[in-house]
Coordinates of C-alpha atoms and ligand atoms in Angstrom, one line a residue:
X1 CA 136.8 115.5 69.6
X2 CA 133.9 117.8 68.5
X3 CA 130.7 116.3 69.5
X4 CA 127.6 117.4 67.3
X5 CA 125.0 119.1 68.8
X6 CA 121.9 116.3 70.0
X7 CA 119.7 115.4 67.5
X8 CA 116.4 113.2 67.6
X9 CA 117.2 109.9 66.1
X10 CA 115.1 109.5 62.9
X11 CA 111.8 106.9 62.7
X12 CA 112.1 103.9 60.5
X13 CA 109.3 104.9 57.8
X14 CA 108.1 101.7 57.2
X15 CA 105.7 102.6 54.2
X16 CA 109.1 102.5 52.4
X17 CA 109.0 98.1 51.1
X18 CA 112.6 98.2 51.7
X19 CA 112.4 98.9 55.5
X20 CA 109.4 96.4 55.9
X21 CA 111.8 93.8 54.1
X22 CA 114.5 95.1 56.3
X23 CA 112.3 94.4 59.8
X24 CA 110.6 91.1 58.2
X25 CA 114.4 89.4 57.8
X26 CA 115.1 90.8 61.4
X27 CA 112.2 88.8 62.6
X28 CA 113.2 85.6 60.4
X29 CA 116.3 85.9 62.2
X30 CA 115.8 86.5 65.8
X31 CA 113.1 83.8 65.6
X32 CA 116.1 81.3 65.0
X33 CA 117.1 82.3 68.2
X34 CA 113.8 82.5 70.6
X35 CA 114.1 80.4 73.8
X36 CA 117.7 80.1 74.5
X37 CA 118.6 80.5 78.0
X38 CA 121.0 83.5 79.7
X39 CA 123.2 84.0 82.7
X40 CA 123.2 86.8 85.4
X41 CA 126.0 88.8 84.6
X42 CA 128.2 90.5 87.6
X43 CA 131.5 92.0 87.1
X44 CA 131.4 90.4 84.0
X45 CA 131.4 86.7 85.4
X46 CA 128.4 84.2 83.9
X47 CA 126.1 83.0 86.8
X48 CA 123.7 80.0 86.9
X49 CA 121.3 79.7 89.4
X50 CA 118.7 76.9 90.0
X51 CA 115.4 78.7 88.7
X52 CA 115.4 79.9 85.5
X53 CA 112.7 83.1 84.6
X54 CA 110.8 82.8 81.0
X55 CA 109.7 85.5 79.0
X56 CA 107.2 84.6 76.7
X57 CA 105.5 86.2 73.3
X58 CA 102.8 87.8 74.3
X59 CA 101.1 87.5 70.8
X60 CA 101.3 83.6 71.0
X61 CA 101.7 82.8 74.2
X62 CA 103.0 79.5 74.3
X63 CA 106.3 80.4 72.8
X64 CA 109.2 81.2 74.8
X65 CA 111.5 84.2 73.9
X66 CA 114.1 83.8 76.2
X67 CA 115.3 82.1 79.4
X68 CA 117.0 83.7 82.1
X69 CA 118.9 82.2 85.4
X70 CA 116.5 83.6 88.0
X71 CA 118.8 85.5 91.0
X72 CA 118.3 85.4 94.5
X73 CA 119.1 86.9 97.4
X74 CA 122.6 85.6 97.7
X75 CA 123.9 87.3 93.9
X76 CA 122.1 90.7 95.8
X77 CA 124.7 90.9 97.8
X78 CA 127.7 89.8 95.4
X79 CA 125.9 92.0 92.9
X80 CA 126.1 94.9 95.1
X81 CA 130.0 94.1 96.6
X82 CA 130.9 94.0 93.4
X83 CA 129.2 97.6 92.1
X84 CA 130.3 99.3 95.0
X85 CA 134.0 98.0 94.5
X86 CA 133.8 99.0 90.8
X87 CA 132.5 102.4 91.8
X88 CA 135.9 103.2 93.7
X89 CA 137.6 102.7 89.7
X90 CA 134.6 104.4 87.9
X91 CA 134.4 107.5 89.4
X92 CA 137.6 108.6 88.7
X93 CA 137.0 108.0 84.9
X94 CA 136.6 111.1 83.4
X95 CA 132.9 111.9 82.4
X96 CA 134.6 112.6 78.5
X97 CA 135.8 108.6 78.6
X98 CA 132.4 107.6 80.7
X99 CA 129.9 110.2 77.6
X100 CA 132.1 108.3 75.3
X101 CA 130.7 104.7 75.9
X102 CA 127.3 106.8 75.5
X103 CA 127.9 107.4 72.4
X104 CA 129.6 104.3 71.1
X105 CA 126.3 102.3 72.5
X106 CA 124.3 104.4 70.4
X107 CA 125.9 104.0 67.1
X108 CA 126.1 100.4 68.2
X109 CA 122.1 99.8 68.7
X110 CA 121.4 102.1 65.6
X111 CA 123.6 99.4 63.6
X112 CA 121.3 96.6 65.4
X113 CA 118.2 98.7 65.3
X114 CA 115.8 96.3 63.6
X115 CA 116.6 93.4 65.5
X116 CA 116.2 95.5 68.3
X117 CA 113.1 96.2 66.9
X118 CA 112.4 92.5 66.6
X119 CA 113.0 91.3 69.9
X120 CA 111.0 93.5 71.6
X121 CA 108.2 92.8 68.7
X122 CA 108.6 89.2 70.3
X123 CA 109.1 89.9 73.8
X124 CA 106.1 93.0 74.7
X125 CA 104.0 92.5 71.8
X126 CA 104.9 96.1 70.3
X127 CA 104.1 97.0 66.3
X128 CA 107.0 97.8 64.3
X129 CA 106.3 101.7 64.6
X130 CA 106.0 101.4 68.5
X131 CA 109.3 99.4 68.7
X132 CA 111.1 101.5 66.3
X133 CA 110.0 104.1 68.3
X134 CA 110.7 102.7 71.5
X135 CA 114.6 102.0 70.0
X136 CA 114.8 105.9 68.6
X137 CA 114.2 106.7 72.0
X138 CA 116.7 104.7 73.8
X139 CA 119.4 105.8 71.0
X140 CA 118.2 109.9 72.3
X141 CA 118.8 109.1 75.8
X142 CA 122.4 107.8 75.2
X143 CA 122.9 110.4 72.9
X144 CA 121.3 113.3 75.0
X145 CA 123.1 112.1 78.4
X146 CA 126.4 111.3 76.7
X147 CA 126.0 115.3 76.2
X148 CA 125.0 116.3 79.2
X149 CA 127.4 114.4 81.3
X150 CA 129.7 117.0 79.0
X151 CA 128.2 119.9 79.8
X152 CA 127.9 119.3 83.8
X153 CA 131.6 118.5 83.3
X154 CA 132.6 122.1 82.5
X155 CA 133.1 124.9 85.0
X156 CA 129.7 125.8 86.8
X157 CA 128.5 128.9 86.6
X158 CA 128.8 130.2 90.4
X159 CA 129.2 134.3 92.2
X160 CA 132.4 135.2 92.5
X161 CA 133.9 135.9 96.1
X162 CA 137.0 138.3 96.5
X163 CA 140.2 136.7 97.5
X164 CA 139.2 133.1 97.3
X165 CA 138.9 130.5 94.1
X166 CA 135.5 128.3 94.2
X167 CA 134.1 126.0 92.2
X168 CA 131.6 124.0 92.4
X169 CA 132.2 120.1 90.8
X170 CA 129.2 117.1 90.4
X171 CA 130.4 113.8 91.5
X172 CA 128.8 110.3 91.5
X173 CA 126.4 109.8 94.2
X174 CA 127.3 105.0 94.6
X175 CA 126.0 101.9 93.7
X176 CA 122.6 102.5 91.9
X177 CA 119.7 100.1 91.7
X178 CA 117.8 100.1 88.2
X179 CA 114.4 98.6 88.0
X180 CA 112.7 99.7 85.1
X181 CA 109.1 98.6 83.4
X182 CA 108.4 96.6 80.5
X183 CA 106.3 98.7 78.7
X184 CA 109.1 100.9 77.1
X185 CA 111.5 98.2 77.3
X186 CA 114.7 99.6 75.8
X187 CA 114.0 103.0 76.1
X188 CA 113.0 103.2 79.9
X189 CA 115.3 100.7 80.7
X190 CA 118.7 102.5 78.6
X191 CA 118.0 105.9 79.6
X192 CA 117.7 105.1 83.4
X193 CA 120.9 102.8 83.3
X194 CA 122.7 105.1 81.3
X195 CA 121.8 108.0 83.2
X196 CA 123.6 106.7 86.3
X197 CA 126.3 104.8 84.5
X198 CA 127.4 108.2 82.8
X199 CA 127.5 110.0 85.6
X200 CA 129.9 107.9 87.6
X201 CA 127.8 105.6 89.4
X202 CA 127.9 101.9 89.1
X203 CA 124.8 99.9 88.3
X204 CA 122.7 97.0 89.5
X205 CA 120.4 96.4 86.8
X206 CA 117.0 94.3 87.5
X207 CA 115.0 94.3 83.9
X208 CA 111.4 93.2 84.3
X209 CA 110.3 89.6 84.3
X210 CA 108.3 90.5 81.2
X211 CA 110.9 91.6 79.4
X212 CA 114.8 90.7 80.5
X213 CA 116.1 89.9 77.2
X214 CA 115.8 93.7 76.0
X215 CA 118.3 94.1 79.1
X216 CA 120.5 91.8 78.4
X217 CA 120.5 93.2 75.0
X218 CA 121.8 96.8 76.7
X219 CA 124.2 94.6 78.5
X220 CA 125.6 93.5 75.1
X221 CA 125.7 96.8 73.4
X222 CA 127.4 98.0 76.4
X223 CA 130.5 95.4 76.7
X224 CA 130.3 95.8 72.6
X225 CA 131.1 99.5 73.7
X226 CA 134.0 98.6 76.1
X227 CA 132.3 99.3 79.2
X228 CA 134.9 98.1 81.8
X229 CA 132.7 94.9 84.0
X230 CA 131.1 95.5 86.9
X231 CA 130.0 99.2 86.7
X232 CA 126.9 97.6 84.7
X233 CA 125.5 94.2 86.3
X234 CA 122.7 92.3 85.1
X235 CA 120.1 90.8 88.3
X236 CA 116.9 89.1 86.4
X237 CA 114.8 88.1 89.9
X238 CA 111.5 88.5 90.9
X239 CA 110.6 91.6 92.5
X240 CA 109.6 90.3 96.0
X241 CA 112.9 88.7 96.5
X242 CA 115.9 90.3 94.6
X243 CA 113.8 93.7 94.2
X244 CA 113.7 94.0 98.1
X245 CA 117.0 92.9 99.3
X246 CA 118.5 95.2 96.2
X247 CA 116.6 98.2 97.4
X248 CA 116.8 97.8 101.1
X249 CA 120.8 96.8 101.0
X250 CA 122.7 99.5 102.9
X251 CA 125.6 99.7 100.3
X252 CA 123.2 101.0 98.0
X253 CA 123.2 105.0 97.6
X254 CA 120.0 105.2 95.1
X255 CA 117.5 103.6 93.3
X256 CA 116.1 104.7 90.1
X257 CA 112.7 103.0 89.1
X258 CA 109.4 103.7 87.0
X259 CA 106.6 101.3 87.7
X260 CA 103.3 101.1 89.3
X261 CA 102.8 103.4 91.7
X262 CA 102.2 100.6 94.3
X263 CA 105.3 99.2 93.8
X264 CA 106.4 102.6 93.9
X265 CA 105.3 103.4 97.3
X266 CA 106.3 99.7 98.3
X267 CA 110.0 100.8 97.2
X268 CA 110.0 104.6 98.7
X269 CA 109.2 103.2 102.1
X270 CA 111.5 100.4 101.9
X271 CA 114.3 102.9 101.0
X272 CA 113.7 104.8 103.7
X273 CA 114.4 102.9 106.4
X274 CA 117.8 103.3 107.4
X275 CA 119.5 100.0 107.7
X276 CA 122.6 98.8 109.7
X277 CA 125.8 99.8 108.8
X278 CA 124.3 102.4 106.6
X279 CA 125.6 105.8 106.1
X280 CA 123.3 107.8 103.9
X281 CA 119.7 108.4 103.3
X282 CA 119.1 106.7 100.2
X283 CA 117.8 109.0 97.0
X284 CA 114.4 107.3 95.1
X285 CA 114.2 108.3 91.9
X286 CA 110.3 106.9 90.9
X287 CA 108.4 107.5 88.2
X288 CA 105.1 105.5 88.4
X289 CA 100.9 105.8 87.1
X290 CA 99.3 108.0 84.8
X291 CA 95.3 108.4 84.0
X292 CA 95.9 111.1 81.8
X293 CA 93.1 113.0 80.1
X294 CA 92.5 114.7 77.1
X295 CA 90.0 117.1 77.0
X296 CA 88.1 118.2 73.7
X297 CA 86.6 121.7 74.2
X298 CA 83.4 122.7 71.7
X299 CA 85.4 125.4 69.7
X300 CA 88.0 122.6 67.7
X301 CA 88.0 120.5 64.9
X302 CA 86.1 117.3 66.2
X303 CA 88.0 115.1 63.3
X304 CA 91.1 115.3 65.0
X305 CA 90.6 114.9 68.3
X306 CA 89.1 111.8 67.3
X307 CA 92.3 111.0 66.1
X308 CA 94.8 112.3 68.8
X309 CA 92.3 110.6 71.6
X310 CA 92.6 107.6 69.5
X311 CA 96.0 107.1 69.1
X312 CA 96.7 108.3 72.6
X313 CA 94.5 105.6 74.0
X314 CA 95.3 103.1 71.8
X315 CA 98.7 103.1 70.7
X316 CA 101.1 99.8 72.2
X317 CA 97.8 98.6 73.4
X318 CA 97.2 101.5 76.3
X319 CA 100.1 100.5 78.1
X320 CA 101.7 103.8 78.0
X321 CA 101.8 106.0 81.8
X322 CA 101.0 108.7 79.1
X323 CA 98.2 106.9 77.5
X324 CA 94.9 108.9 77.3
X325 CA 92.6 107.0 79.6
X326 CA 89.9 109.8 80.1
X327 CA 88.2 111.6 77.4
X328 CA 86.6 114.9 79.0
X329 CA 84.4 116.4 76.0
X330 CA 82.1 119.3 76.0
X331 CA 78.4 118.2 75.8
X332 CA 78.0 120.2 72.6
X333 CA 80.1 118.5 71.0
X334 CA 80.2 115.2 72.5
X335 CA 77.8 112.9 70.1
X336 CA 79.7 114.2 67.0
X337 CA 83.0 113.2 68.9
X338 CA 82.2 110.0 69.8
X339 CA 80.7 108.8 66.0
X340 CA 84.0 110.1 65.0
X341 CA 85.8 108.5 67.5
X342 CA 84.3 105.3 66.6
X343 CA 85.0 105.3 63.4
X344 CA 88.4 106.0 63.9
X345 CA 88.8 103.1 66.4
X346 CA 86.5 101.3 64.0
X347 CA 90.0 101.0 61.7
X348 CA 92.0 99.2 64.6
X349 CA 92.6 95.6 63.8
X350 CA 93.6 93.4 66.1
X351 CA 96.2 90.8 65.6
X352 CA 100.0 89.1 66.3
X353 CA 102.6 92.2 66.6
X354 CA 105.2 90.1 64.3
X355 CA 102.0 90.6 61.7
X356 CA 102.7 94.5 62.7
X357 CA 98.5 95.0 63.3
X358 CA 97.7 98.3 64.6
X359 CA 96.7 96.6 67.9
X360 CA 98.5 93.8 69.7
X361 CA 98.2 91.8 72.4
X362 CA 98.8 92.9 76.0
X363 CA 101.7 92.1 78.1
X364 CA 100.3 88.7 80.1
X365 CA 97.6 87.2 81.6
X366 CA 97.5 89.3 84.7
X367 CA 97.2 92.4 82.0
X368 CA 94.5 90.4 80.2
X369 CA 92.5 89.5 83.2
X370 CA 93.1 92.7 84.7
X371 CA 91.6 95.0 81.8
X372 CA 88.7 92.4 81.3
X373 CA 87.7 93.2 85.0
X374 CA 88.0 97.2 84.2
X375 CA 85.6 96.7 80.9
X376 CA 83.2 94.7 83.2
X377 CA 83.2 97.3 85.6
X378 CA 83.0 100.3 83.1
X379 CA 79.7 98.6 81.9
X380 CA 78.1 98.8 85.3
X381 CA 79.4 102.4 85.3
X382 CA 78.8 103.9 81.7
X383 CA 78.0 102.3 78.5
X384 CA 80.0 99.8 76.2
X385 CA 80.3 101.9 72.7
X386 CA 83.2 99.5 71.0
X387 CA 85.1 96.6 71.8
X388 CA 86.0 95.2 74.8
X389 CA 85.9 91.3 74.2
X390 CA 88.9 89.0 74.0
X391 CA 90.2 88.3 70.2
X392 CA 91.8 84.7 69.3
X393 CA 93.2 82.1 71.6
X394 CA 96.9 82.4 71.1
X395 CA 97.2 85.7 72.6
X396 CA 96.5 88.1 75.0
X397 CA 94.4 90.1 72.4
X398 CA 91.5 92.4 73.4
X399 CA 89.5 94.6 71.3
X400 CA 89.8 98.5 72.1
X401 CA 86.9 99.6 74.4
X402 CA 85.5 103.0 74.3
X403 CA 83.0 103.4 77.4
X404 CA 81.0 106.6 77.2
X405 CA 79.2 108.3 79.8
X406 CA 81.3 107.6 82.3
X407 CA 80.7 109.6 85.9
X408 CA 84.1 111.6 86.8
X409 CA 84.3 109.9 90.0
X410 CA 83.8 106.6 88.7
X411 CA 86.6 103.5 89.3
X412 CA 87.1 103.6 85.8
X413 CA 87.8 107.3 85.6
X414 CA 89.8 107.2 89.0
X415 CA 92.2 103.8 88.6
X416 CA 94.8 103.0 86.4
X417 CA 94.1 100.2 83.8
X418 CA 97.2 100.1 81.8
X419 CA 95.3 98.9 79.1
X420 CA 93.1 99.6 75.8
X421 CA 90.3 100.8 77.9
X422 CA 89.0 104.4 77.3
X423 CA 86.3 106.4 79.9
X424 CA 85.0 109.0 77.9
X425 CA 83.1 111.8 80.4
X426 CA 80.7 114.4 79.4
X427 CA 81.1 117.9 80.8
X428 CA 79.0 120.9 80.8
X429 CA 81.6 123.4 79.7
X430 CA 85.8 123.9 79.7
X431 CA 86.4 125.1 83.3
X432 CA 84.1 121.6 84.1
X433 CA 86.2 119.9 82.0
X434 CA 89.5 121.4 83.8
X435 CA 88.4 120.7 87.2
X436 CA 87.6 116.8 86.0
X437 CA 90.6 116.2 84.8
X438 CA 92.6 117.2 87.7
X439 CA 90.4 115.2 89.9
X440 CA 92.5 112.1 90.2
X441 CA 95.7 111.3 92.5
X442 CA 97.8 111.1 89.4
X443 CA 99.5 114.0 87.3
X444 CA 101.6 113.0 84.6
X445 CA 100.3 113.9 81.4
X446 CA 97.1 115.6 79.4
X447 CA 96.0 117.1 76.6
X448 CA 93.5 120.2 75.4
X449 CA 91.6 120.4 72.3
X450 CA 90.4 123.9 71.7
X451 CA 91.4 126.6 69.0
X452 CA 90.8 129.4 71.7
X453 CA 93.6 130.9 72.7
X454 CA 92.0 132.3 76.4
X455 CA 91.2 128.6 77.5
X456 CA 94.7 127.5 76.4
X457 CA 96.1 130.3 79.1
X458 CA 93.7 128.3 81.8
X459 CA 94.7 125.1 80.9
X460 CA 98.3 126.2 81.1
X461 CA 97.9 127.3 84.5
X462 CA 95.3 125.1 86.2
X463 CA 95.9 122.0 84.7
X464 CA 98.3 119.9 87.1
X465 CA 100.1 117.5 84.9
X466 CA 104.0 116.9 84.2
X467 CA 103.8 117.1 80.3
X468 CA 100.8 119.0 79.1
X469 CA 99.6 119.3 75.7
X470 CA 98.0 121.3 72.7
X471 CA 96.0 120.4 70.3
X472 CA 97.8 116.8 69.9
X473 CA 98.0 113.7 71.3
X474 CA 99.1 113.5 74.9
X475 CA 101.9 110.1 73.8
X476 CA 105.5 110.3 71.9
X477 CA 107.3 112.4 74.7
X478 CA 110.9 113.6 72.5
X479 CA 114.3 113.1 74.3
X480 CA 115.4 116.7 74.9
X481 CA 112.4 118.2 73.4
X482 CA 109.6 116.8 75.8
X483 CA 111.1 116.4 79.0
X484 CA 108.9 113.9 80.9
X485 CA 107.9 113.1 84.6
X486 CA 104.4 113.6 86.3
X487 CA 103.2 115.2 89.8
X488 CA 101.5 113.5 92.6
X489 CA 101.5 109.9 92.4
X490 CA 102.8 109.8 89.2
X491 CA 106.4 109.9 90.6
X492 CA 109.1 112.4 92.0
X493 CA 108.8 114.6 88.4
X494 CA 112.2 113.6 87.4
X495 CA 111.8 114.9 83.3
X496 CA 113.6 112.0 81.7
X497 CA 115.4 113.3 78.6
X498 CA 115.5 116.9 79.8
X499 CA 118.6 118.7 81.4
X500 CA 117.7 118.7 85.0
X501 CA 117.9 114.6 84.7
X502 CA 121.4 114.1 85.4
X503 CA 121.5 115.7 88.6
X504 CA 119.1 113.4 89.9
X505 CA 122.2 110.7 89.9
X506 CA 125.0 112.9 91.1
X507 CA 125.8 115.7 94.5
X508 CA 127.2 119.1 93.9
X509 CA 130.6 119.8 95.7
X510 CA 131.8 123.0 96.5
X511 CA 135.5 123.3 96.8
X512 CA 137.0 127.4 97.8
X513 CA 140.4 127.9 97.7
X514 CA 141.4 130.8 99.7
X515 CA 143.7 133.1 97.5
X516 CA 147.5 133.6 99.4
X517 CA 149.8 135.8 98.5
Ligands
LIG1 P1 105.5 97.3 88.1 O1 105.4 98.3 89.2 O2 104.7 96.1 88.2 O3 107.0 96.8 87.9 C1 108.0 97.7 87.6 C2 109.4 97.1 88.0 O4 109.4 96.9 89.4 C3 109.6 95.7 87.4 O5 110.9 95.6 87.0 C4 109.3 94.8 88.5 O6 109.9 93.6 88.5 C5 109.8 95.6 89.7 N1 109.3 95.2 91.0 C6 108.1 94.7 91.3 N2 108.0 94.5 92.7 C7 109.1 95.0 93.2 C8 109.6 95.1 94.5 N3 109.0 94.7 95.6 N4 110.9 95.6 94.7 C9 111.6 96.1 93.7 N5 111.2 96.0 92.4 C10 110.0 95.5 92.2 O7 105.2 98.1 86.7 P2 105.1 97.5 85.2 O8 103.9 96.7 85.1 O9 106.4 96.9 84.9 O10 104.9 98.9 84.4 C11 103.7 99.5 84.2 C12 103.6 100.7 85.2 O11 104.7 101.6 85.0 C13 102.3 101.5 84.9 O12 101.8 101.9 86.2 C14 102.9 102.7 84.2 O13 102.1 103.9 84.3 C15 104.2 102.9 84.8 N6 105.1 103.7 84.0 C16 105.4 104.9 84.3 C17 106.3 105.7 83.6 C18 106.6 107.1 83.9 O14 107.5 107.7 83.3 N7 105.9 107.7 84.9 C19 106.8 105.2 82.4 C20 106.5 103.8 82.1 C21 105.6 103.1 82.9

């Protein structure tokens, strides 16, 4: 069969009536069907445990989405048995057959895209642009790795040697642990299962607590697809219990997860240790943090860097890893930027994500609590321009929050918030403005406002950042265009939706045949 070559799934333009119509009914109808409860799913047997997991609406807290049997350590272990039996079938499938399922998926969730869409609306408090967005990008990664499973099935490119035959062949690496975030929660959460699943290996997959019903939507798409049971299992649990017992099990060959960067750490270290019975070192795939910058140099048009900071700090909320969370702007500039700014933040309404506001809520209370400390800090360390109070009762709403002269060392300019919270800095000229924003222990993304060309070359060698940006907003990272994955403590640079991403999840073999007469 000819496969087409990859193509970026389009956006839902919702300023078309028809399409708003089209999400509004998706809504009406995955409402009907909030707060049911779900099973763990392991080689495609039902579970029920004792605990159950709730994930709730974020814009009205109250409300249940969905219920999910909570796993323990005991389905760790059958979860794994059971992937790492599966895994003696699945890699022998050929990677055509195994691209195939890809591909299927992804008609499968374009055909659902709007409830997609709506579920996640429900479940992490995401506009309709963000989720549609968020769904796009899990259709690319399906798409895109379907592709490239292709293309590292074909003869590698490798030097001849005289009298022998060699080639060189990828193969699965084992049972894979995937523990992905809930701020992307489809895309992250597709791309990283389907990355290992495509390439041979069989899956453990433990969604968030925030959001498990956007994986046990993959899980549907997937057995819609045919995927044969067991090489994708479904482990809701809480991180402390089922997270650590998955990730220190010694039948476990790699574990792919994007988080925190504590957690991160917490998971590299636990990997590491080599456990009993265990015969490899395990691989950790980990994407984690961001406190990405965007710096607006004096020679630029002021109007939109208002915008692109804006949007970068603001969109889903701030809960992005790319999210701009440090403004760096040249003093000559820096009052005009921050009136425009303002007004362009001054547009942001706040309000219930099924309502599709520019601004929801954020994810919990933890998320809540945790921002409102930042903005209290960021007053002691700079000056409150806009927003920063809690909105409503019924949800974890809170007004975007633009804090200006902000010292580059400060906490607020150092941690990750993970929320709408933006430091803006003041700096005395661009190489200033460089050496501020690589001054933090993260490196993932960051952005440079200036219309001359010389300081562009600087900024594309000095500045220390995974995806790095012109003249634009430093969010919306494109499957196969944008690969993405930061330095430093913003993970193990693994550029997600680029073609080095498969080999992360499979080891090269070299076979040589010695030619005989
Ligand atoms: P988190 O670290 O709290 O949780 C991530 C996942 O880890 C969740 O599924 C959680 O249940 C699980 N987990 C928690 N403790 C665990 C343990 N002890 N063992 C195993 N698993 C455990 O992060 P989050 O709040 O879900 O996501 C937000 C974070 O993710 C931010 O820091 C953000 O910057 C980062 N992020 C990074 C990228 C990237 O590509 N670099 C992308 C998206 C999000």
């Amino acid at each position: 069969m000819k496969i087409k070559p990859f193509k970026n799934e389009k956006l839902t333009d919702y300023s078309k009536k028809a399409n708003l119509v089209k999400q509004k009914q998706a809504l009406d109808k995955v409402r009907k069907n909030l707060g049911e409860t779900y099973e763990i799913v392991i080689g495609g047997k039902k579970i029920k445990t004792v605990n159950k997991i709730h994930s709730y609406n974020p814009s009205n807290k109250e409300e249940i989405v969905a219920s999910f049997y909570k796993g323990t350590a005991a389905q760790v272990d059958i979860a794994v048995e059971t992937a790492n039996k599966k895994f003696n079938e699945w890699k022998n499938v050929s990677p055509a057959l195994r691209a195939n399922y890809l591909f299927k998926a992804a008609n499968i969730a374009r055909r659902r895209k709007f409830e997609i869409n709506a579920w996640m609306i429900f479940e992490a408090g995401k506009n309709f642009a963000e989720a549609d967005a968020d769904t796009a990008e899990a259709i690319d990664f399906l798409d895109f790795y379907g592709r490239e499973m292709l293309r590292y099935s074909q003869e590698q490119p490798i030097t001849p040697v005289l009298g022998e035959k060699n080639e060189l062949v990828y193969i699965p690496l084992g049972v894979g642990v995937v523990i992905p975030p809930w701020n992307f929660p489809f895309a992250i959460l597709v791309g990283m299962s389907s990355a290992a699943i495509v390439s041979g290996n069989t899956v453990v997959l433990k969604p968030s607590s925030d959001t498990p019903m956007m994986g046990r939507l993959f899980l549907e798409i997937m057995q819609e697809a045919g995927l044969p049971d067991g090489v994708l299992n479904f482990l809701p649990g809480s991180g402390a219990e089922v997270g650590d017992k998955l990730v220190s099990h010694p039948k476990v060959r790699f574990i792919s997860f994007t988080g925190s960067m504590e957690v991160g750490i917490h998971i590299n270290e636990l990997a590491a240790k080599v456990q009993p019975g265990q015969i490899w070192l395990k691989r950790v795939i980990a994407e984690m943090g961001g406190k990405d910058s965007i710096i607006v140099d004096k020679e630029t048009n002021i109007a939109d860097a208002a915008k692109g900071v804006a949007a970068s700090a603001f969109g889903f909320q701030g809960q992005k890893c790319s999210a701009c969370s440090r403004a760096i702007v040249d003093q000559y500039v820096y009052k005009d930027f921050l009136r425009k700014l303002k007004m362009e933040v001054d547009k942001l309404k706040v309000g219930p994500a099924e309502k599709n506001y520019p601004i929801g809520p954020v994810i919990n209370l933890n998320a809540e609590k945790n921002v409102l400390h930042y903005i209290n800090v960021g007053r002691k360390e700079g000056n409150l321009l806009a927003g920063g109070y809690k909105v409503g009762r019924n949800g974890y709403y809170i007004a975007p929050a633009i804090i200006t002269d902000v010292k580059p060392a400060a906490r607020i300019s150092q941690e990750e918030i993970f929320g709408p919270v933006l430091a803006v800095i003041k700096s005395r000229n661009f190489d200033e403005s460089i050496k501020i924003a690589n001054n933090t222990k993260f490196g993932l993304t960051g952005s440079v406002y200036t219309t001359n060309k010389k300081k562009l070359e600087k900024a594309k060698k000095e500045l220390f950042v995974g995806n790095l940006y012109f003249n634009r907003k430093c969010t919306g990272a494109m499957v196969g265009g944008h690969p993405f994955g930061g330095f430093n403590m913003s993970g193990t640079d693994s550029k997600a939706g680029g073609r080095d991403y498969l080999l992360l999840f499979m080891q090269g073999k070299l076979i040589s045949e010695k030619n005989i007469e």
